[in-house]
Amino acid sequence: MPVPLAAEPVPVTGWGRTAPTSAQVLRPGSYEEAVRAVRECGGRGAIARGLGRAYGDAAQNAGGAVLDMTGLDRIHEIDAAGGLVTCDAGVSLHRLMQVLLPLGWFVPVTPGTRYVTVGGAIGADIHGKNHHLSGSFTRHVRALELLTGDGGTRVVTPEGEPDLFWATAGGMGLTGVILAATIELLPVETAFMSVDTERAADLDDLMARLAADDHRYRYSVAWIDLLARGARTGRAVLTRGDHAPLDALPPRLRREPLAFRPATRLPAAPRFTPGGLLGRRSVGLFNEFWYRRAPREQRGRIQKLSAFFHPLDGLPEWNRVYGPGGFVQYQFVVGHGEEDALRRIVRRIGSRRCPSFLAVLKRFGEADPGWLSFPVPGWTLALDIPAGLPGLAAFLDELDDEVAAAGGRVYLAKDARLRPDVLARMYPRLDEFRELRARIDPRRAITSDLARRLGV
Ligand SMILES: Cc1cc2nc3c(=O)[nH]c(=O)nc-3n(C[C@H](O)[C@H](O)[C@H](O)COP(=O)(O)OP(=O)(O)OC[C@H]3O[C@@H](n4cnc5c(N)ncnc54)[C@H](O)[C@@H]3O)c2cc1C
């Protein structure tokens, strides 16, 4: 059957909606169709796309082909005794949770949304609130099936072809199209979390709390108020927890402890934001409210998985509240020992009065083996900023320089604006990655807007 080619190129953007470009969007329904799409792509090449949750231009390809992989969504095999699943790369983590939780298994790593595909999770080598303990997603991948730029497919394992495997982990789709993967799972007794919450008075208090006892929790993250200044700079609400064991549940929840019932999805967010709704004043008020409503200290609260991991998934298309100009998500990491750089950057963001209400700070564990994987041991901060904020581009360029000078890096899955010279300073294995790409895909059949922008 022919690959269903879109007749005309259509606009494609990332989740931040900042840099739309047009491409022919193909939706292969079989591996054979995906192979044909890569073999027959024109001079502008092709890139795989999952659910489009990368914020920037990673899953875009101006003038070329974009392979929407969500048509490949079969779960091939579940080893319910050994905790392994083999599925197509277009399967979402949401679907895996629906199918696996009733069997007592959970995905090894989940980001802040479960609407990402397995291919996107490997492509960006995503991290979750458990990075300090479990590392990034691809550490839990036993094997993947890869369609390379020459149209050939192969099964790649960390033991058999470590270079190709670890270049693909976090390689932003640029080593080829992942068709399927085998993933190790985490056993759980319930679909609920046991959560401890505490407030931190400022950034130093927060870092001290994270450093002192993150190791006691499987999951840990802090919401941070980036509009607070002076003595309150970096005040935060810290939530940490683990999967609730069966005996921690109240009797009414014990009847169906593994039922996965995410919070009801609300109507889609408004497409337009009346001017000022996301201005400094309203975000400042929101942050004040958010900080004060959090308990000073609370232990062992039982919460649904979806409320703990994916609060934003209850509001579809929430990315539209930023209006037609979209928004930038800026996420960087600086290593342990670079706390002063983090303090400086947090102060600068505060003084710049960036109206950011979705800011999170997390302490990463060991670095991952992926050549372009983002996490390194240290502190990662992620914040949303409306793209229309005056002077934003120059401000973020300055932050990039500060991050790079501290030996840190910016996360490519969130990026749409980094400069190529800065990228090379941030990712020391970039040249090796480029060489591998040139070797396995000399005709550059696999490429993206991000690859062209950054010269990857
Ligand atoms: C609300 C929200 C919260 C988030 N929280 C986190 C977080 O906590 N941690 C984190 O790490 N990330 C987080 N992200 C980012 C998100 O997890 C990643 O961008 C992820 O890659 C998105 O997966 P996707 O299926 O939507 O892929 P897309 O966005 O469509 O693509 C992302 C990249 O993966 C590649 N890719 C996709 N499918 C394939 C495939 N089959 N083969 C090869 N390459 C492929 C693409 O080429 C692209 O480079 C968050 C995003 C949102 C919107």
Coordinates of C-alpha atoms and ligand atoms in Angstrom, one line a residue:
M1 CA 0.0 0.0 0.0
P2 CA 1.4 3.5 -0.8
V3 CA 2.5 5.7 2.0
P4 CA -0.2 8.2 2.7
L5 CA 1.5 11.4 1.6
A6 CA -0.1 14.7 2.5
A7 CA -0.8 16.4 -0.8
E8 CA 0.6 19.7 0.4
P9 CA 3.1 20.7 3.0
V10 CA 1.5 21.7 6.3
P11 CA 2.8 23.9 9.1
V12 CA 4.4 21.9 11.9
T13 CA 5.6 23.4 15.3
G14 CA 6.8 22.2 18.6
W15 CA 4.9 22.4 21.8
G16 CA 6.1 26.0 22.4
R17 CA 4.6 27.0 19.0
T18 CA 7.4 29.5 18.3
A19 CA 9.1 28.4 15.0
P20 CA 6.6 26.9 12.6
T21 CA 7.9 25.5 9.3
S22 CA 6.1 23.5 6.6
A23 CA 6.7 19.9 5.7
Q24 CA 5.0 16.9 4.1
V25 CA 3.6 14.9 7.0
L26 CA 3.5 11.2 6.4
R27 CA 1.9 8.7 8.8
P28 CA 3.4 5.2 8.2
G29 CA 1.0 2.4 9.3
S30 CA 3.6 -0.3 9.0
Y31 CA 7.4 -0.7 9.1
E32 CA 7.4 -1.2 5.3
E33 CA 5.8 2.2 4.8
A34 CA 8.3 3.8 7.1
V35 CA 11.1 2.2 5.2
R36 CA 9.7 3.4 1.9
A37 CA 9.2 6.9 3.3
V38 CA 12.9 7.2 4.2
R39 CA 14.1 5.6 1.0
E40 CA 12.0 7.9 -1.1
C41 CA 12.4 11.1 0.8
G42 CA 13.8 13.9 -1.3
G43 CA 16.8 16.1 -0.8
R44 CA 15.4 17.8 2.3
G45 CA 15.3 14.4 4.1
A46 CA 13.0 13.1 6.8
I47 CA 12.7 13.2 10.6
A48 CA 10.6 11.1 13.0
R49 CA 8.0 12.8 15.1
G50 CA 6.0 11.5 18.1
L51 CA 3.4 13.5 19.9
G52 CA 5.1 16.8 19.3
R53 CA 5.8 17.5 23.0
A54 CA 9.4 18.7 22.3
Y55 CA 9.1 22.5 22.7
G56 CA 11.3 23.6 19.8
D57 CA 12.1 22.5 16.3
A58 CA 13.4 19.0 17.0
A59 CA 10.6 17.2 15.2
Q60 CA 10.2 19.6 12.3
N61 CA 11.8 19.5 8.8
A62 CA 11.2 22.6 6.7
G63 CA 10.6 21.6 3.0
G64 CA 11.2 17.9 3.7
A65 CA 9.2 15.0 5.3
V66 CA 8.1 14.5 8.8
L67 CA 7.2 11.0 9.8
D68 CA 4.3 11.0 12.3
M69 CA 5.1 7.8 14.1
T70 CA 1.8 7.6 16.1
G71 CA 0.4 5.3 13.4
L72 CA 2.8 2.6 14.6
D73 CA 1.2 1.9 18.0
R74 CA 1.1 -1.8 18.6
I75 CA 2.2 -3.4 21.9
H76 CA 3.9 -6.6 20.7
E77 CA 4.7 -8.4 23.9
I78 CA 4.4 -8.0 27.6
D79 CA 6.5 -10.2 29.9
A80 CA 4.3 -9.8 33.0
A81 CA 6.6 -12.1 35.1
G82 CA 9.9 -10.4 34.1
G83 CA 8.6 -6.8 33.7
L84 CA 9.4 -6.2 30.1
V85 CA 7.4 -4.7 27.3
T86 CA 8.1 -4.6 23.5
C87 CA 6.1 -2.1 21.5
D88 CA 6.2 0.1 18.5
A89 CA 7.9 3.5 18.9
G90 CA 4.6 5.4 18.4
V91 CA 3.0 4.0 21.5
S92 CA 2.5 6.7 24.1
L93 CA 3.4 6.4 27.8
H94 CA -0.2 7.1 28.5
R95 CA -1.2 3.9 26.7
L96 CA 1.5 1.9 28.4
M97 CA 0.2 3.1 31.8
Q98 CA -3.3 2.1 30.8
V99 CA -2.2 -1.4 29.8
L100 CA 0.6 -2.1 32.3
L101 CA -0.6 -0.6 35.6
P102 CA -3.4 -3.2 36.0
L103 CA -0.7 -5.8 35.7
G104 CA 1.4 -4.2 38.4
W105 CA 4.0 -2.5 36.2
F106 CA 4.9 1.1 35.6
V107 CA 7.1 2.9 33.1
P108 CA 10.7 3.3 34.4
V109 CA 10.8 7.0 33.8
T110 CA 8.0 9.5 33.0
P111 CA 8.4 13.2 32.1
G112 CA 5.9 15.9 33.2
T113 CA 3.4 14.7 30.6
R114 CA 2.5 11.1 29.7
Y115 CA 1.5 12.2 26.2
V116 CA 4.9 11.4 24.7
T117 CA 5.8 8.4 22.6
V118 CA 8.4 5.7 23.3
G119 CA 10.3 7.0 20.2
G120 CA 10.3 10.6 21.6
A121 CA 11.3 9.3 25.0
I122 CA 14.4 7.7 23.6
G123 CA 15.0 10.4 21.0
A124 CA 15.3 13.0 23.8
D125 CA 16.5 10.4 26.4
I126 CA 13.9 12.0 28.7
H127 CA 14.4 12.3 32.5
G128 CA 11.8 12.3 35.3
K129 CA 11.6 13.1 38.9
N130 CA 13.5 9.9 39.6
H131 CA 16.6 10.8 37.7
H132 CA 18.8 11.0 40.9
L133 CA 18.0 7.3 41.4
S134 CA 17.1 5.8 38.0
G135 CA 18.8 7.9 35.4
S136 CA 17.2 8.7 32.0
F137 CA 14.7 6.6 30.0
T138 CA 17.1 4.9 27.6
R139 CA 19.0 3.2 30.5
H140 CA 15.9 1.1 30.8
V141 CA 15.8 0.2 27.1
R142 CA 17.2 -3.3 26.3
A143 CA 16.9 -3.1 22.6
L144 CA 15.5 -0.9 19.8
E145 CA 14.8 -1.4 16.2
L146 CA 16.3 1.4 14.1
L147 CA 15.5 2.4 10.5
T148 CA 18.6 4.2 9.3
G149 CA 19.0 6.8 6.5
D150 CA 20.0 4.1 3.9
G151 CA 16.5 2.5 4.4
G152 CA 18.0 -0.5 6.3
T153 CA 16.6 -1.7 9.6
R154 CA 18.6 -3.3 12.5
V155 CA 18.1 -4.2 16.1
V156 CA 20.5 -2.2 18.2
T157 CA 21.4 -3.2 21.8
P158 CA 23.8 -1.5 24.3
E159 CA 26.0 -4.6 24.2
G160 CA 25.9 -5.3 20.5
E161 CA 26.4 -1.7 19.0
P162 CA 27.0 0.6 22.0
D163 CA 28.0 3.5 19.8
L164 CA 24.9 3.5 17.7
F165 CA 22.7 2.7 20.8
W166 CA 24.1 5.6 22.9
A167 CA 24.2 8.0 20.0
T168 CA 20.5 7.3 19.5
A169 CA 19.7 7.9 23.1
G170 CA 19.1 11.6 23.2
G171 CA 20.2 11.9 19.5
M172 CA 17.0 13.8 18.7
G173 CA 16.0 11.4 16.0
L174 CA 19.1 12.1 14.0
T175 CA 20.6 8.6 13.8
G176 CA 17.4 7.2 12.3
V177 CA 13.7 6.3 12.9
I178 CA 13.1 4.1 15.9
L179 CA 10.5 1.6 15.0
A180 CA 10.2 -0.4 18.2
A181 CA 11.8 -0.9 21.6
T182 CA 12.0 -3.3 24.5
I183 CA 11.7 -1.5 27.9
E184 CA 12.3 -2.7 31.4
L185 CA 9.5 -1.8 33.8
L186 CA 9.1 -1.0 37.4
P187 CA 6.9 -3.1 39.7
V188 CA 4.3 -1.3 41.7
E189 CA 1.6 -2.4 44.1
T190 CA -0.8 0.4 43.5
A191 CA -1.6 3.2 41.0
F192 CA -1.1 5.8 43.8
M193 CA 1.7 7.8 45.3
S194 CA 2.7 8.5 48.8
V195 CA 3.8 12.1 48.8
D196 CA 5.7 14.4 51.3
T197 CA 5.4 18.2 50.7
E198 CA 7.4 20.9 52.3
R199 CA 8.1 24.6 51.7
A200 CA 11.6 26.0 51.3
A201 CA 12.1 29.6 52.3
D202 CA 14.7 30.4 49.7
L203 CA 17.1 28.9 47.1
D204 CA 19.8 27.9 49.6
D205 CA 17.2 26.3 51.9
L206 CA 15.9 24.4 48.9
M207 CA 19.2 23.1 47.7
A208 CA 20.1 22.1 51.3
R209 CA 16.9 20.1 51.6
L210 CA 17.4 18.4 48.2
A211 CA 21.0 17.5 48.9
A212 CA 20.3 16.2 52.4
D213 CA 17.6 13.7 51.7
D214 CA 16.7 13.3 48.0
H215 CA 18.2 9.8 48.3
R216 CA 15.4 8.8 50.6
Y217 CA 12.8 9.3 47.9
R218 CA 12.4 7.7 44.5
Y219 CA 10.9 10.9 43.1
S220 CA 11.7 14.5 43.9
V221 CA 11.0 17.9 42.3
A222 CA 10.5 21.5 43.5
W223 CA 8.3 24.2 42.1
I224 CA 10.2 27.4 42.4
D225 CA 8.9 31.0 42.5
L226 CA 11.1 32.9 40.1
L227 CA 9.4 36.2 40.7
A228 CA 10.2 36.3 44.4
R229 CA 13.1 38.6 45.2
G230 CA 15.3 39.7 48.1
A231 CA 15.4 37.3 51.0
R232 CA 12.7 35.1 49.4
T233 CA 14.6 34.6 46.1
G234 CA 14.2 30.9 45.1
R235 CA 11.5 30.1 47.6
A236 CA 9.9 26.8 46.6
V237 CA 7.5 24.0 47.3
L238 CA 9.2 20.6 47.4
T239 CA 7.3 17.4 46.6
R240 CA 8.9 14.0 47.0
G241 CA 7.5 10.6 47.2
D242 CA 7.3 7.0 46.1
H243 CA 4.7 4.5 44.8
A244 CA 2.3 3.8 47.6
P245 CA 2.4 0.3 48.9
L246 CA -1.0 -1.5 49.2
D247 CA -1.1 -1.2 53.0
A248 CA -0.8 2.6 52.8
L249 CA -4.1 3.0 50.9
P250 CA -7.3 3.7 52.8
P251 CA -9.8 0.8 52.5
R252 CA -11.9 2.5 49.8
L253 CA -8.9 2.6 47.4
R254 CA -7.8 -1.0 48.2
R255 CA -10.7 -2.5 46.2
E256 CA -9.0 -1.6 42.9
P257 CA -5.5 -0.5 43.9
L258 CA -4.1 -0.7 40.3
A259 CA -6.9 1.0 38.4
F260 CA -5.4 3.8 36.4
R261 CA -7.9 6.7 36.5
P262 CA -6.2 9.9 35.5
A263 CA -7.8 13.1 36.6
T264 CA -10.7 14.2 34.4
R265 CA -9.5 16.2 31.4
L266 CA -10.9 19.7 31.4
P267 CA -12.0 21.5 28.3
A268 CA -9.1 22.7 26.1
A269 CA -7.4 25.9 27.3
P270 CA -8.6 29.1 25.6
R271 CA -6.9 29.8 22.3
F272 CA -6.5 33.5 23.1
T273 CA -5.2 35.0 26.2
P274 CA -6.6 38.3 27.1
G275 CA -3.7 40.7 27.3
G276 CA -2.0 40.6 30.6
L277 CA -3.4 37.3 31.9
L278 CA 0.1 36.0 31.9
G279 CA 1.7 39.3 32.8
R280 CA 4.0 39.8 35.7
R281 CA 1.4 40.9 38.1
S282 CA -1.0 38.0 37.6
V283 CA 1.8 35.5 37.6
G284 CA 3.2 37.1 40.8
L285 CA -0.2 36.7 42.4
F286 CA -0.5 33.2 41.2
N287 CA 2.9 32.3 42.6
E288 CA 2.1 33.9 45.9
F289 CA -1.1 31.9 46.1
W290 CA 0.7 28.6 45.0
Y291 CA 3.4 29.0 47.7
R292 CA 0.9 29.8 50.5
R293 CA -1.6 27.1 49.6
A294 CA 1.1 24.4 49.9
P295 CA 1.4 22.9 53.4
R296 CA 4.5 23.9 55.3
E297 CA 5.1 20.3 55.9
Q298 CA 2.9 17.3 55.1
R299 CA 3.9 13.6 55.1
G300 CA 2.5 10.5 53.4
R301 CA -0.4 12.1 51.4
I302 CA -2.0 9.6 49.1
Q303 CA -2.3 11.0 45.6
K304 CA -3.2 9.7 42.2
L305 CA -0.3 9.0 39.9
S306 CA -1.6 11.5 37.3
A307 CA -1.9 14.3 39.9
F308 CA 1.7 13.7 41.1
F309 CA 3.4 13.2 37.7
H310 CA 1.2 14.9 35.1
P311 CA -0.9 17.7 36.6
L312 CA -0.9 19.6 33.3
D313 CA -2.3 16.7 31.3
G314 CA -5.7 17.5 32.8
L315 CA -5.8 20.7 30.7
P316 CA -5.5 19.8 27.0
E317 CA -3.7 22.4 24.8
W318 CA -2.6 24.4 27.8
N319 CA 0.3 25.6 25.6
R320 CA -2.2 27.9 23.8
V321 CA -2.7 30.1 26.9
Y322 CA 0.4 32.0 25.8
G323 CA -1.4 33.2 22.8
P324 CA -0.4 33.1 19.1
G325 CA 3.2 34.1 19.8
G326 CA 3.9 30.9 21.8
F327 CA 6.4 30.5 24.5
V328 CA 9.9 29.4 25.2
Q329 CA 10.9 26.8 27.7
Y330 CA 14.4 27.3 28.9
Q331 CA 15.9 24.3 30.7
F332 CA 19.6 24.1 31.7
V333 CA 21.7 22.1 34.1
V334 CA 24.9 23.1 36.0
G335 CA 27.0 20.7 37.9
H336 CA 27.6 20.3 41.6
G337 CA 30.1 22.9 42.7
E338 CA 28.5 25.4 40.4
E339 CA 25.8 26.5 42.9
D340 CA 27.0 30.1 42.6
A341 CA 26.2 30.1 38.9
L342 CA 22.7 28.7 39.7
R343 CA 22.2 31.5 42.3
R344 CA 23.3 34.1 39.9
I345 CA 21.0 32.9 37.1
V346 CA 18.0 32.6 39.5
R347 CA 18.7 36.2 40.7
R348 CA 19.0 37.4 37.1
I349 CA 15.7 35.8 36.1
G350 CA 14.1 37.4 39.2
S351 CA 15.5 40.8 38.4
R352 CA 14.4 40.5 34.7
R353 CA 10.9 39.8 36.1
C354 CA 10.2 36.9 33.6
P355 CA 6.6 36.0 34.2
S356 CA 7.1 32.3 34.7
F357 CA 4.7 30.3 36.7
L358 CA 5.8 26.9 35.6
A359 CA 9.4 26.7 36.9
V360 CA 10.9 23.6 38.4
L361 CA 14.2 22.8 40.0
K362 CA 15.6 19.3 40.3
R363 CA 18.8 17.6 41.4
F364 CA 20.1 15.2 38.8
G365 CA 22.0 12.0 39.6
E366 CA 24.8 10.4 37.6
A367 CA 25.2 11.4 33.9
D368 CA 23.7 9.1 31.4
P369 CA 25.7 7.3 28.7
G370 CA 23.8 8.9 25.8
W371 CA 26.3 11.0 23.8
L372 CA 23.9 13.9 23.6
S373 CA 21.8 13.1 26.7
F374 CA 21.1 16.2 28.7
P375 CA 21.5 15.2 32.4
V376 CA 24.8 15.7 34.3
P377 CA 25.1 15.5 38.1
G378 CA 23.9 18.8 39.4
W379 CA 21.0 21.2 39.3
T380 CA 18.5 21.6 36.5
L381 CA 16.1 24.5 36.3
A382 CA 13.2 24.6 33.7
L383 CA 11.0 27.7 33.1
D384 CA 8.4 28.8 30.7
I385 CA 8.6 32.3 29.3
P386 CA 6.2 34.0 26.8
A387 CA 8.1 34.4 23.5
G388 CA 6.9 38.0 23.1
L389 CA 8.8 39.2 26.2
P390 CA 10.8 42.2 25.0
G391 CA 14.6 41.5 24.8
L392 CA 14.1 37.8 25.5
A393 CA 16.4 36.5 22.8
A394 CA 19.4 38.6 24.0
F395 CA 18.7 37.8 27.6
L396 CA 18.6 34.0 27.0
D397 CA 21.8 34.3 24.9
E398 CA 23.5 35.8 28.0
L399 CA 22.1 32.9 30.1
D400 CA 23.4 30.4 27.6
D401 CA 26.9 31.9 28.0
E402 CA 26.7 31.8 31.7
V403 CA 25.5 28.2 31.7
A404 CA 28.3 27.2 29.3
A405 CA 30.9 29.0 31.3
A406 CA 29.8 27.0 34.3
G407 CA 30.3 23.8 32.3
G408 CA 26.5 23.3 32.0
R409 CA 24.2 22.8 29.1
V410 CA 20.7 23.5 27.7
Y411 CA 18.2 20.7 27.0
L412 CA 17.7 20.2 23.2
A413 CA 14.2 18.8 23.7
K414 CA 13.2 22.2 25.0
D415 CA 15.2 24.4 22.6
A416 CA 14.4 26.4 19.5
R417 CA 17.0 29.2 19.7
L418 CA 20.5 28.1 20.9
R419 CA 23.5 29.2 18.9
P420 CA 25.7 26.4 17.3
D421 CA 28.9 27.7 18.8
V422 CA 27.4 27.5 22.3
L423 CA 26.1 24.0 21.6
A424 CA 29.6 22.7 20.9
R425 CA 30.8 24.1 24.3
M426 CA 28.0 22.3 26.1
Y427 CA 28.1 18.9 24.5
P428 CA 31.6 17.5 24.4
R429 CA 30.7 14.4 22.4
L430 CA 29.1 16.5 19.6
D431 CA 31.9 15.8 17.1
E432 CA 31.8 12.1 17.7
F433 CA 28.0 12.3 17.1
R434 CA 28.6 14.2 13.8
E435 CA 31.1 11.6 12.7
L436 CA 28.8 8.7 13.4
R437 CA 26.0 10.4 11.6
A438 CA 28.2 11.1 8.5
R439 CA 29.2 7.4 8.6
I440 CA 25.7 5.8 8.8
D441 CA 23.8 8.4 6.8
P442 CA 26.2 10.0 4.2
R443 CA 23.3 11.3 2.1
R444 CA 21.7 13.0 5.1
A445 CA 18.3 11.4 4.6
I446 CA 17.6 11.9 8.3
T447 CA 17.6 15.6 9.2
S448 CA 15.5 18.2 11.0
D449 CA 15.2 22.0 11.6
L450 CA 17.2 21.6 14.8
A451 CA 20.0 19.7 13.0
R452 CA 20.3 22.4 10.4
R453 CA 20.0 25.3 12.9
L454 CA 22.7 23.9 15.2
G455 CA 24.9 22.2 12.5
V456 CA 24.6 18.9 14.2
Ligands
LIG1 C1 4.2 19.4 29.7 C2 5.5 18.9 29.3 C3 6.4 18.4 30.3 C4 7.6 17.8 30.0 N1 8.4 17.3 31.0 C5 9.6 16.7 30.7 C6 10.4 16.2 31.7 O1 10.0 16.2 32.9 N2 11.5 15.6 31.3 C7 11.9 15.5 30.0 O2 13.0 14.9 29.8 N3 11.2 16.0 29.1 C8 10.0 16.7 29.4 N4 9.2 17.2 28.3 C9 9.7 17.0 27.0 C10 9.3 15.7 26.3 O3 9.3 14.7 27.2 C11 10.2 15.4 25.2 O4 10.3 16.4 24.3 C12 9.8 14.1 24.4 O5 10.8 13.9 23.4 C13 8.5 14.3 23.6 O6 8.1 13.1 23.0 P1 7.2 13.1 21.7 O7 6.8 11.7 21.5 O8 6.2 14.1 21.8 O9 8.3 13.4 20.6 P2 8.4 14.7 19.6 O10 8.3 16.0 20.4 O11 7.5 14.5 18.5 O12 9.9 14.5 19.2 C14 11.0 14.8 20.1 C15 12.3 14.2 19.5 O13 12.3 12.8 19.4 C16 12.5 12.4 18.1 N5 11.6 11.2 17.9 C17 10.3 11.1 18.1 N6 9.9 9.9 17.7 C18 10.9 9.2 17.2 C19 11.2 7.9 16.7 N7 10.2 7.0 16.5 N8 12.4 7.6 16.2 C20 13.4 8.5 16.4 N9 13.3 9.7 16.9 C21 12.1 10.1 17.3 C22 12.1 13.5 17.2 O14 12.8 13.5 16.0 C23 12.6 14.7 18.1 O15 13.9 14.9 17.9 C24 8.0 17.7 28.6 C25 7.2 18.3 27.6 C26 5.9 18.8 28.0 C27 5.1 19.3 26.9

